[in-house]
XYZ file of C-alpha atoms in Angstrom:
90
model
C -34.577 -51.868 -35.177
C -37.727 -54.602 -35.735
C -39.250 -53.826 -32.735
C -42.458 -56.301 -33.109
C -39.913 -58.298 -34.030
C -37.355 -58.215 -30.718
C -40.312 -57.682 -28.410
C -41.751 -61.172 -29.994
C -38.435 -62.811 -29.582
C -38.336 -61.794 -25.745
C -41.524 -62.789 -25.097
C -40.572 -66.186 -24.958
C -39.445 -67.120 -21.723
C -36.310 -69.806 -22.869
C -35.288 -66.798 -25.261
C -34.965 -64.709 -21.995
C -33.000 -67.292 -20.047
C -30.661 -67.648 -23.111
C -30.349 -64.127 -23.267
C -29.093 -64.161 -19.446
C -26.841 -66.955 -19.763
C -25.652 -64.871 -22.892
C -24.878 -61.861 -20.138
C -21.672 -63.775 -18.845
C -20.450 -64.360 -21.964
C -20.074 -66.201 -25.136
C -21.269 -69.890 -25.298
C -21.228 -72.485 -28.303
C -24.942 -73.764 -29.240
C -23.647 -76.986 -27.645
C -23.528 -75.461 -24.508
C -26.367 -73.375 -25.118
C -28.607 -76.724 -25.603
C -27.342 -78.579 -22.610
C -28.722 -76.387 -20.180
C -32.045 -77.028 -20.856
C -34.497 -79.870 -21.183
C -35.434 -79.315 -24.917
C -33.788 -80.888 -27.863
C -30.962 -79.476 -29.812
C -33.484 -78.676 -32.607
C -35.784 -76.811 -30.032
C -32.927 -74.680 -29.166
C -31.383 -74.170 -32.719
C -34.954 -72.685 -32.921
C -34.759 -69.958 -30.512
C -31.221 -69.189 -31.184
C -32.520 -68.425 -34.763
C -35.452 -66.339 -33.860
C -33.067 -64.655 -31.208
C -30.396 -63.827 -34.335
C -33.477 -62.728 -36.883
C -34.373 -60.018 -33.763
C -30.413 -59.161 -33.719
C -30.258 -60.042 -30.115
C -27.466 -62.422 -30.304
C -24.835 -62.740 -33.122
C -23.373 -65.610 -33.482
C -19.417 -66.888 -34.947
C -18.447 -69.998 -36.544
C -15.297 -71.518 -35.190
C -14.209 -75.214 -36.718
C -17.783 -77.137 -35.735
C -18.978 -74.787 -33.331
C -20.998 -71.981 -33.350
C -20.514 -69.225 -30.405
C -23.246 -67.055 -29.441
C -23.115 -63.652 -27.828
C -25.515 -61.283 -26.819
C -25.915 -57.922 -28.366
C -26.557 -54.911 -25.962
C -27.314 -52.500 -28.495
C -30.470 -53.921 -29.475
C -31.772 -54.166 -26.203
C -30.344 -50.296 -24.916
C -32.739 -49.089 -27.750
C -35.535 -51.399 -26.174
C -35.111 -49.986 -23.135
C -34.926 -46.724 -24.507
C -37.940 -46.821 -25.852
C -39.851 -48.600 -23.311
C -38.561 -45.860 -20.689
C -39.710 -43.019 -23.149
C -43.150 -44.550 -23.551
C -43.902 -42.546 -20.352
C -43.095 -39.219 -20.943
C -45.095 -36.226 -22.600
C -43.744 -35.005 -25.955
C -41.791 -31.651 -25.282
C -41.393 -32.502 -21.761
C-alpha cells in the first residue's frame, strides 16, 4: 500500500463523500457526477486519483463505468493509524 498516496487521496473532502456514497454500493460515474455541483471532468478527476490510491476499482459495462469501493485499502489505513499509538513490544 501507497500510503502518502491514499492518505492524499482522502484528504480531499469530495473524495471522502464519494467514498461514502461508494459504502452503499456500486454506482456508474454518471451517477457519481450528478450528485454534486462540479462538472463531469471535475469528478472523472477524483475518481482517478481515488483508483491510482486503490480506493475504488472500477468495471466497464457497455458505456458505463461502475465504481466500488475497496475496504481493504482502507482496513490497512486504519490499521495503521490505530497502531500509531502503541509502544513497540507492547
Amino acid at each position: 500500500m501507497a500510503l502518502q498516496q491514499t492518505l492524499r487521496a482522502l484528504a480531499d473532502p469530495v473524495r471522502r463523500e464519494i467514498l461514502n456514497m461508494l459504502k452503499a454500493g456500486r454506482l456508474s460515474a454518471g451517477e457519481i457526477s450528478d450528485r454534486f455541483p462540479v462538472t463531469a471532468a471535475a469528478i472523472s478527476r477524483h475518481l482517478s486519483v481515488l483508483k491510482e490510491a486503490d480506493l475504488v476499482r472500477d468495471t466497464r459495462e457497455g458505456k458505463f463505468i461502475f465504481y466500488e469501493i475497496n475496504l481493504s485499502v482502507l482496513e490497512d489505513v486504519m490499521l495503521f493509524i490505530t497502531g500509531l499509538g502503541k509502544e513497540e513490544g507492547k
